[in-house]
PDB file of C-alpha atoms in Angstrom:
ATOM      1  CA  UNK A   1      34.390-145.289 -49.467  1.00 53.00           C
ATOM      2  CA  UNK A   2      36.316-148.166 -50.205  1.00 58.00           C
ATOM      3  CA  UNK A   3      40.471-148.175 -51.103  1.00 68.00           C
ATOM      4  CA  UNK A   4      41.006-147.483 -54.658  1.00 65.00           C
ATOM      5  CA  UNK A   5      43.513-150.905 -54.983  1.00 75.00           C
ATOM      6  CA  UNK A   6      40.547-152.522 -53.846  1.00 78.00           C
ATOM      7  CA  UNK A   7      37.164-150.553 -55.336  1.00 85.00           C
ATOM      8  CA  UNK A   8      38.691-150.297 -58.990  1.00 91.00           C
ATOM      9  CA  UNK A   9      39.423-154.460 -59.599  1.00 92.00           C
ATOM     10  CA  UNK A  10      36.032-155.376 -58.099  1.00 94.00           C
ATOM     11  CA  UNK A  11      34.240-152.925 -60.014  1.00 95.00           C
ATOM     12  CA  UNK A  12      36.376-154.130 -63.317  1.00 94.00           C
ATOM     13  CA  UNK A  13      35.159-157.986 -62.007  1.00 94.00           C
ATOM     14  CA  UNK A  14      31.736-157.307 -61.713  1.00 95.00           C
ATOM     15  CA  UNK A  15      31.189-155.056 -64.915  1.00 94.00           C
ATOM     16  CA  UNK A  16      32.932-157.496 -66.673  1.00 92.00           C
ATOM     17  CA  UNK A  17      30.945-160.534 -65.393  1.00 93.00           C
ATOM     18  CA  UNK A  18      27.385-158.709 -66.255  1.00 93.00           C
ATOM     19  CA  UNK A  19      28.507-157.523 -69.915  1.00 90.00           C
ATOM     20  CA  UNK A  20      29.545-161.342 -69.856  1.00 88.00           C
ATOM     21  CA  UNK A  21      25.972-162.598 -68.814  1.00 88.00           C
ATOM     22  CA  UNK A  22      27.202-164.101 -65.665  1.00 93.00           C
ATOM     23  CA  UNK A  23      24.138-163.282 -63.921  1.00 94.00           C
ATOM     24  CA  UNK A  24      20.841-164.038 -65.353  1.00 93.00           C
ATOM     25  CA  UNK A  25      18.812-161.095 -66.095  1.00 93.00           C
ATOM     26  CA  UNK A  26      16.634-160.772 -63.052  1.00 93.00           C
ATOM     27  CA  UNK A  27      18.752-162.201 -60.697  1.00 95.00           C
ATOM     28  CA  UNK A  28      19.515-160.666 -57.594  1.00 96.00           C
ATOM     29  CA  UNK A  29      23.290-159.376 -56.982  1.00 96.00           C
ATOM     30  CA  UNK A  30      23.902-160.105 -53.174  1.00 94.00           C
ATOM     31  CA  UNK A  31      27.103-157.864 -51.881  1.00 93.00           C
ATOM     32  CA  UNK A  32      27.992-161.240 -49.030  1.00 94.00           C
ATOM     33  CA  UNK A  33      27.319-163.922 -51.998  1.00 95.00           C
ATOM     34  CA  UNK A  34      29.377-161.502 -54.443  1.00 95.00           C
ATOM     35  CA  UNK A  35      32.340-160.288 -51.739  1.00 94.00           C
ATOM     36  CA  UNK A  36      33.401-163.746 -50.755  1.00 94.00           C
ATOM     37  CA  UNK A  37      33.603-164.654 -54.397  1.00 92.00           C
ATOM     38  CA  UNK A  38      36.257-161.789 -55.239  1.00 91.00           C
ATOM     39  CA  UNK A  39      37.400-162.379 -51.874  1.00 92.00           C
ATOM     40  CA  UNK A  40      36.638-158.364 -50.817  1.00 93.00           C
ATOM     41  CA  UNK A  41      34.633-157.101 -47.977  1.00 92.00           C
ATOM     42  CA  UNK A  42      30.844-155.883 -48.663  1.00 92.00           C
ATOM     43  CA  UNK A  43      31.900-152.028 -48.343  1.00 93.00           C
ATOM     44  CA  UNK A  44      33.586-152.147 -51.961  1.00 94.00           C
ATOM     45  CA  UNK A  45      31.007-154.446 -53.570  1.00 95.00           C
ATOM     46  CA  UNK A  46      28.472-152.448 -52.278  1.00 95.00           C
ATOM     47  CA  UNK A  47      30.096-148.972 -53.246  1.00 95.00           C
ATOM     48  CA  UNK A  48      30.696-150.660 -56.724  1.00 96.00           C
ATOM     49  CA  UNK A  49      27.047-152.085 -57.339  1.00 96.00           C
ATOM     50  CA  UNK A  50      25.346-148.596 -56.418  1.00 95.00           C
ATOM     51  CA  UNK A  51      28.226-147.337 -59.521  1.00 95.00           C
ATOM     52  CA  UNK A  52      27.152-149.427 -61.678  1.00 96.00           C
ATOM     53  CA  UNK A  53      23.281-148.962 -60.721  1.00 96.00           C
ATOM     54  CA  UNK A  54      23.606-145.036 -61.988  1.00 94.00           C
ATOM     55  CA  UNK A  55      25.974-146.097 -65.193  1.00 94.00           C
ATOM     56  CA  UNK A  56      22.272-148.414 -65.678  1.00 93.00           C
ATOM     57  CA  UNK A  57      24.323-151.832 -65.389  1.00 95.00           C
ATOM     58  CA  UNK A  58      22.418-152.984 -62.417  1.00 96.00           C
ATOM     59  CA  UNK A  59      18.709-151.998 -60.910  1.00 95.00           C
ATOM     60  CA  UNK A  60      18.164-151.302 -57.468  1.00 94.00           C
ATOM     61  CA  UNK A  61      15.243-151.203 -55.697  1.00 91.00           C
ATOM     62  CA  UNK A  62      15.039-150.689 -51.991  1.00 89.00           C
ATOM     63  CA  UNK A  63      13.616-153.000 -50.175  1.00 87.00           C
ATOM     64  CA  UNK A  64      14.993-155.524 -52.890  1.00 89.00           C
ATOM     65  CA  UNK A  65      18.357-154.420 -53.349  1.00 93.00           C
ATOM     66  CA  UNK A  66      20.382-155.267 -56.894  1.00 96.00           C
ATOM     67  CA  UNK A  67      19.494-156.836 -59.556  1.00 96.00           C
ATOM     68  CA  UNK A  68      20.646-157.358 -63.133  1.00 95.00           C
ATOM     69  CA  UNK A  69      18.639-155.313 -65.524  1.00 94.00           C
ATOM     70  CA  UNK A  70      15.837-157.106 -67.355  1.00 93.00           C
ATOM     71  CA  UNK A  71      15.894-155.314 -70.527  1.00 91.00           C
ATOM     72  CA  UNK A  72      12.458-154.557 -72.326  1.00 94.00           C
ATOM     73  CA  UNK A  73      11.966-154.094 -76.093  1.00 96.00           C
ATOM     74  CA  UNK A  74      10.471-150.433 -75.348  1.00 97.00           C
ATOM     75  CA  UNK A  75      14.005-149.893 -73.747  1.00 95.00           C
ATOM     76  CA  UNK A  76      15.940-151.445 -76.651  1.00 96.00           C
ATOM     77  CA  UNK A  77      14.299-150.024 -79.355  1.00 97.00           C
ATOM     78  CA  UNK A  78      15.047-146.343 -77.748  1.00 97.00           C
ATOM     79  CA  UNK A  79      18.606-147.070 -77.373  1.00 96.00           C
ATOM     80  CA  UNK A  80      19.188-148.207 -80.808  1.00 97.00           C
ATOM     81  CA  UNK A  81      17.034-145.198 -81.870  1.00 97.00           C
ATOM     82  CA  UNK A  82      19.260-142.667 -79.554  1.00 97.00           C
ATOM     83  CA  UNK A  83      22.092-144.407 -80.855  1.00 96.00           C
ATOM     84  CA  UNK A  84      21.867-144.198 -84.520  1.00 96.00           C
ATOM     85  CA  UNK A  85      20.682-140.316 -84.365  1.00 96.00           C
ATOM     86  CA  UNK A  86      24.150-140.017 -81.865  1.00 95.00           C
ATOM     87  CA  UNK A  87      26.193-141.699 -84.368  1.00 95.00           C
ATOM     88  CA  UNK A  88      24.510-139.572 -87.366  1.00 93.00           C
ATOM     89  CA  UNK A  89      25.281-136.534 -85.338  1.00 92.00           C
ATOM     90  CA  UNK A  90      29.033-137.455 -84.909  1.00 91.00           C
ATOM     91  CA  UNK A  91      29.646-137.808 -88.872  1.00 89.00           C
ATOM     92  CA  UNK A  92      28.536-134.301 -89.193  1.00 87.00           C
ATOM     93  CA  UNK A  93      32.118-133.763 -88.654  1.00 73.00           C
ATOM     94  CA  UNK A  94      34.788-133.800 -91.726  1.00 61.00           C
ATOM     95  CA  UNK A  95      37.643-134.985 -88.639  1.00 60.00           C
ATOM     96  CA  UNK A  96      39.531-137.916 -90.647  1.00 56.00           C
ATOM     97  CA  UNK A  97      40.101-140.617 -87.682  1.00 55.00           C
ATOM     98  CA  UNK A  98      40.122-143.535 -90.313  1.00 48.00           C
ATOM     99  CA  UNK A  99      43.444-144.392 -88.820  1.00 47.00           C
ATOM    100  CA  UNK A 100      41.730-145.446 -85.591  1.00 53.00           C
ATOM    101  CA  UNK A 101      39.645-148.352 -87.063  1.00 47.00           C
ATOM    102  CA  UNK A 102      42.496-150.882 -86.487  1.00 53.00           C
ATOM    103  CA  UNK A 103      41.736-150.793 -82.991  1.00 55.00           C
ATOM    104  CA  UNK A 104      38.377-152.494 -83.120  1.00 54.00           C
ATOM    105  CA  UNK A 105      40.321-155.528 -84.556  1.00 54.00           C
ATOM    106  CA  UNK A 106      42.281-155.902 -81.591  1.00 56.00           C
ATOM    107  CA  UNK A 107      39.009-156.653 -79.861  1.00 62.00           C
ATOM    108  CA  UNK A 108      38.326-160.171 -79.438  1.00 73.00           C
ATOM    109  CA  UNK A 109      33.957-160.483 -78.973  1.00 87.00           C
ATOM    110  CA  UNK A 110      31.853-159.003 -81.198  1.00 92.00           C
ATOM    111  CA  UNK A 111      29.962-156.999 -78.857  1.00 93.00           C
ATOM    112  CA  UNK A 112      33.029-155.087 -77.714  1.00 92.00           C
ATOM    113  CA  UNK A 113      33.890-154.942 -81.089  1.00 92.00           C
ATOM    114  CA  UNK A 114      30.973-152.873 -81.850  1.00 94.00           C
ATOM    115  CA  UNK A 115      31.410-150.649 -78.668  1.00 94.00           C
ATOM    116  CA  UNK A 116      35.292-149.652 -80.174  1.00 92.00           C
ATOM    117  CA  UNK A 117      34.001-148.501 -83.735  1.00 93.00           C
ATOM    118  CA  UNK A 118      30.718-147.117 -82.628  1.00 95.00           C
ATOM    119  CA  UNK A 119      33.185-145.584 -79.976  1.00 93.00           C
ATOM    120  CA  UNK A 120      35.831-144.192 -82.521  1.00 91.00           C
ATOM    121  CA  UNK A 121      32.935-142.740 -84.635  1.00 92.00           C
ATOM    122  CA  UNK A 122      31.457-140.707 -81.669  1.00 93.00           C
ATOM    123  CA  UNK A 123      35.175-139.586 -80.941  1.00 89.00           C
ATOM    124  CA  UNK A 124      34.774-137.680 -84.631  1.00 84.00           C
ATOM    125  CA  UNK A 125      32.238-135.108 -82.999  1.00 86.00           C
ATOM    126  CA  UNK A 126      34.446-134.163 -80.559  1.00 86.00           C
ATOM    127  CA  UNK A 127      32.200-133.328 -78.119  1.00 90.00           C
ATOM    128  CA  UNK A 128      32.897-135.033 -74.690  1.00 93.00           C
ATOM    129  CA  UNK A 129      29.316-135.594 -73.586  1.00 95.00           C
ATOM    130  CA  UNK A 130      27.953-137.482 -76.700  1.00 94.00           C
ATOM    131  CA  UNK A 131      31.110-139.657 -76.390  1.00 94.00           C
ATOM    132  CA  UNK A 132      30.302-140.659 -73.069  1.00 95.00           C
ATOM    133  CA  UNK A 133      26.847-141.340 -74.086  1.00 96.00           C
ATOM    134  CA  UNK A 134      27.485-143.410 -77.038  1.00 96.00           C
ATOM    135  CA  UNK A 135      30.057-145.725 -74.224  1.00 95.00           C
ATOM    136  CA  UNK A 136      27.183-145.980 -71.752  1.00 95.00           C
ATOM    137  CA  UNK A 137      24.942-147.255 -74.394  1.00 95.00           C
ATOM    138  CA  UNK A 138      27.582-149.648 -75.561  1.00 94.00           C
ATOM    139  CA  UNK A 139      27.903-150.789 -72.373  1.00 94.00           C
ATOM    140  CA  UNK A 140      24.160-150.964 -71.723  1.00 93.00           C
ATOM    141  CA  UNK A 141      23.668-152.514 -74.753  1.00 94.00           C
ATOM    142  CA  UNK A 142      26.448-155.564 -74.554  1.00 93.00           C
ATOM    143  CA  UNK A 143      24.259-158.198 -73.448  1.00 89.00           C
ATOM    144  CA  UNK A 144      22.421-158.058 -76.029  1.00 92.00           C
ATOM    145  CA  UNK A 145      24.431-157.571 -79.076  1.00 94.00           C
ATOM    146  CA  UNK A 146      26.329-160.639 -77.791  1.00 92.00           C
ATOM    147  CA  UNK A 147      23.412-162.724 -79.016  1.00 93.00           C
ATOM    148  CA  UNK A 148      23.464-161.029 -82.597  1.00 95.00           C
ATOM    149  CA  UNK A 149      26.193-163.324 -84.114  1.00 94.00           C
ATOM    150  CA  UNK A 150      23.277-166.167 -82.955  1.00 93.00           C
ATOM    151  CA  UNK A 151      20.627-163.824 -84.974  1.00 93.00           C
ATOM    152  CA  UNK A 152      22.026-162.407 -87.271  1.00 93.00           C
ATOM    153  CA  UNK A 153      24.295-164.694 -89.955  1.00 89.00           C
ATOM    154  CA  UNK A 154      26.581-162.330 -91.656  1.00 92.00           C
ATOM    155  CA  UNK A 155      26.985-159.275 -88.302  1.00 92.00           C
ATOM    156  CA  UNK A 156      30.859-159.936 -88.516  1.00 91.00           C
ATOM    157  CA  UNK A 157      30.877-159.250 -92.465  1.00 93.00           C
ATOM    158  CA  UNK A 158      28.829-156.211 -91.291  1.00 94.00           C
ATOM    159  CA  UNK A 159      30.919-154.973 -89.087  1.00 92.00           C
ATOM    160  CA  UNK A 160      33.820-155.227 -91.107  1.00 91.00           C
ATOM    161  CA  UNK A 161      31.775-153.060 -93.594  1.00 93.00           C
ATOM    162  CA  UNK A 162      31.325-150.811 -91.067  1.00 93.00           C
ATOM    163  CA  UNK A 163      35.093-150.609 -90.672  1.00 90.00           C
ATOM    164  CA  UNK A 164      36.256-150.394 -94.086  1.00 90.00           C
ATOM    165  CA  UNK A 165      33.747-147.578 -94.479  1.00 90.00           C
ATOM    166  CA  UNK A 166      35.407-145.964 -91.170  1.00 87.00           C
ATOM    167  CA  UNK A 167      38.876-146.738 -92.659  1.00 84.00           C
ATOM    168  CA  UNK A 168      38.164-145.105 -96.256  1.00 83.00           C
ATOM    169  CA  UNK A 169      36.336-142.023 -94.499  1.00 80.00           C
ATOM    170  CA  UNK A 170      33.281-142.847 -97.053  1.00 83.00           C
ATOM    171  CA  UNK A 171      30.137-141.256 -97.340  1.00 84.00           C
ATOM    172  CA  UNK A 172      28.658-144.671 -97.335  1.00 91.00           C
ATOM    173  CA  UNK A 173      29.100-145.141 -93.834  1.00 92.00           C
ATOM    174  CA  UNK A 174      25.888-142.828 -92.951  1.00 92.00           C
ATOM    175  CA  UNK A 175      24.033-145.290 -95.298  1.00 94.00           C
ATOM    176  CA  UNK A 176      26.088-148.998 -93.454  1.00 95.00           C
ATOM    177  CA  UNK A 177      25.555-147.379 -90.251  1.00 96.00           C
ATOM    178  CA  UNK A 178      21.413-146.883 -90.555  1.00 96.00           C
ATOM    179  CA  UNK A 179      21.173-150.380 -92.575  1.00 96.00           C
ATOM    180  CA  UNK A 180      23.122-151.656 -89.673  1.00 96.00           C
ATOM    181  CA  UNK A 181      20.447-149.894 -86.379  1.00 97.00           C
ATOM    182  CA  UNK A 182      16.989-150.649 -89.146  1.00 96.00           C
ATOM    183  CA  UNK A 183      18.222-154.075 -88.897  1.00 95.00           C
ATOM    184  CA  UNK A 184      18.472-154.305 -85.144  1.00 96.00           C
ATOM    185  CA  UNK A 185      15.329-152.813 -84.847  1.00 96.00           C
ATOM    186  CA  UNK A 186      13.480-155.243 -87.093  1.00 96.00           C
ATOM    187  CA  UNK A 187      14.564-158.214 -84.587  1.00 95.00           C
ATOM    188  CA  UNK A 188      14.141-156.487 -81.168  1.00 96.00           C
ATOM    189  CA  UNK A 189      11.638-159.262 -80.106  1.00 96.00           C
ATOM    190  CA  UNK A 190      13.938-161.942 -81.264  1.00 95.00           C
ATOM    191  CA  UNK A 191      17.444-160.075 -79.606  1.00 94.00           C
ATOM    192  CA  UNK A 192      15.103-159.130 -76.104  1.00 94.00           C
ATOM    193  CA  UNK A 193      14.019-163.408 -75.891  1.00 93.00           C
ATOM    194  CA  UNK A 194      17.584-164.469 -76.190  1.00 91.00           C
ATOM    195  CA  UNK A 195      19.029-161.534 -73.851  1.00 89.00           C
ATOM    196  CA  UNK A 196      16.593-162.795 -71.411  1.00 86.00           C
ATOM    197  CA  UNK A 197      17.318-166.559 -72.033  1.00 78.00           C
TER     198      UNK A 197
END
């Protein structure tokens, strides 16, 4: 196992650089290639791709070794159908966290914008599992909702509907948030083609 001054920043580097669309999905993730470009031996690049391979951030096949994820519109349809019933699940819960929605502003790309509230919602259910679901899917689901600003005209005035809703505590939220995951789902073939562009 690699030092943890040296294992944490690459893994930070890469994650970043795939929820960033550095790679191409497909393309293969070589440990040499990728440890003289952070300047790191192979042992932490290594240690950090099989990480990221179980959070479902990279494939790996032996034989063939890592790979960025193709994603398939099967696979995207089921996480923005696990998501939704997640988030649903979460607002079950009367905890007012309203106060909280200022910190998706702070966030500077839409996609991570979308990670923090869907992130602060889950955080309502207080239960420690689906929160760490509802991240991993974020996460998962990053390269893709960067392209929605490209698809879909008015996602920043619907997140910020999202957020007032989060902000008031309304009951209209339940309603924003399914409006929100129907309309994803009606333009998985068009989100899956520009993911894979």
């Amino acid at each position: 196992m690699s030092p943890a001054h040296v294992l944490e920043p690459t893994y930070q580097d890469l994650k970043r650089g795939l929820m960033q669309g550095r790679w191409r999905p497909g393309e293969r993730l070589e440990a040499i290639r990728l440890a003289d470009e952070f300047g790191v031996s192979m042992t932490p690049v290594r240690d950090c791709l099989n990480r990221l391979a179980g959070e479902g951030l990279v494939d790996m096949k032996p034989g063939d070794g890592f790979r960025v994820p193709r994603i398939s519109e099967k696979m995207l349809r089921d996480m923005l159908d696990l998501n939704a019933m997640l988030l649903d699940f979460a607002l079950q819960n009367p905890i007012d966290i309203g106060a909280l929605a200022h910190v998706t502003q702070s966030v500077e790309d839409y996609a991570g914008r979308v990670a923090a509230l869907f992130g602060i919602i889950a955080h309502r259910s207080a239960n420690t599992a689906l929160i760490e679901i509802v991240h991993s899917l974020g996460d998962r689901m990053h390269a893709v909702r960067r392209w929605e600003p490209q698809l879909l005209s008015d996602c920043i005035h619907e997140m910020e509907e999202l957020e007032r809703h989060l902000t008031d505590n309304s009951s209209d939220l339940n309603i924003a948030l399914r409006k929100y995951h129907d309309r994803r789902l009606g333009s998985i073939p068009e989100l899956v083609q520009l993911a894979q562009s």
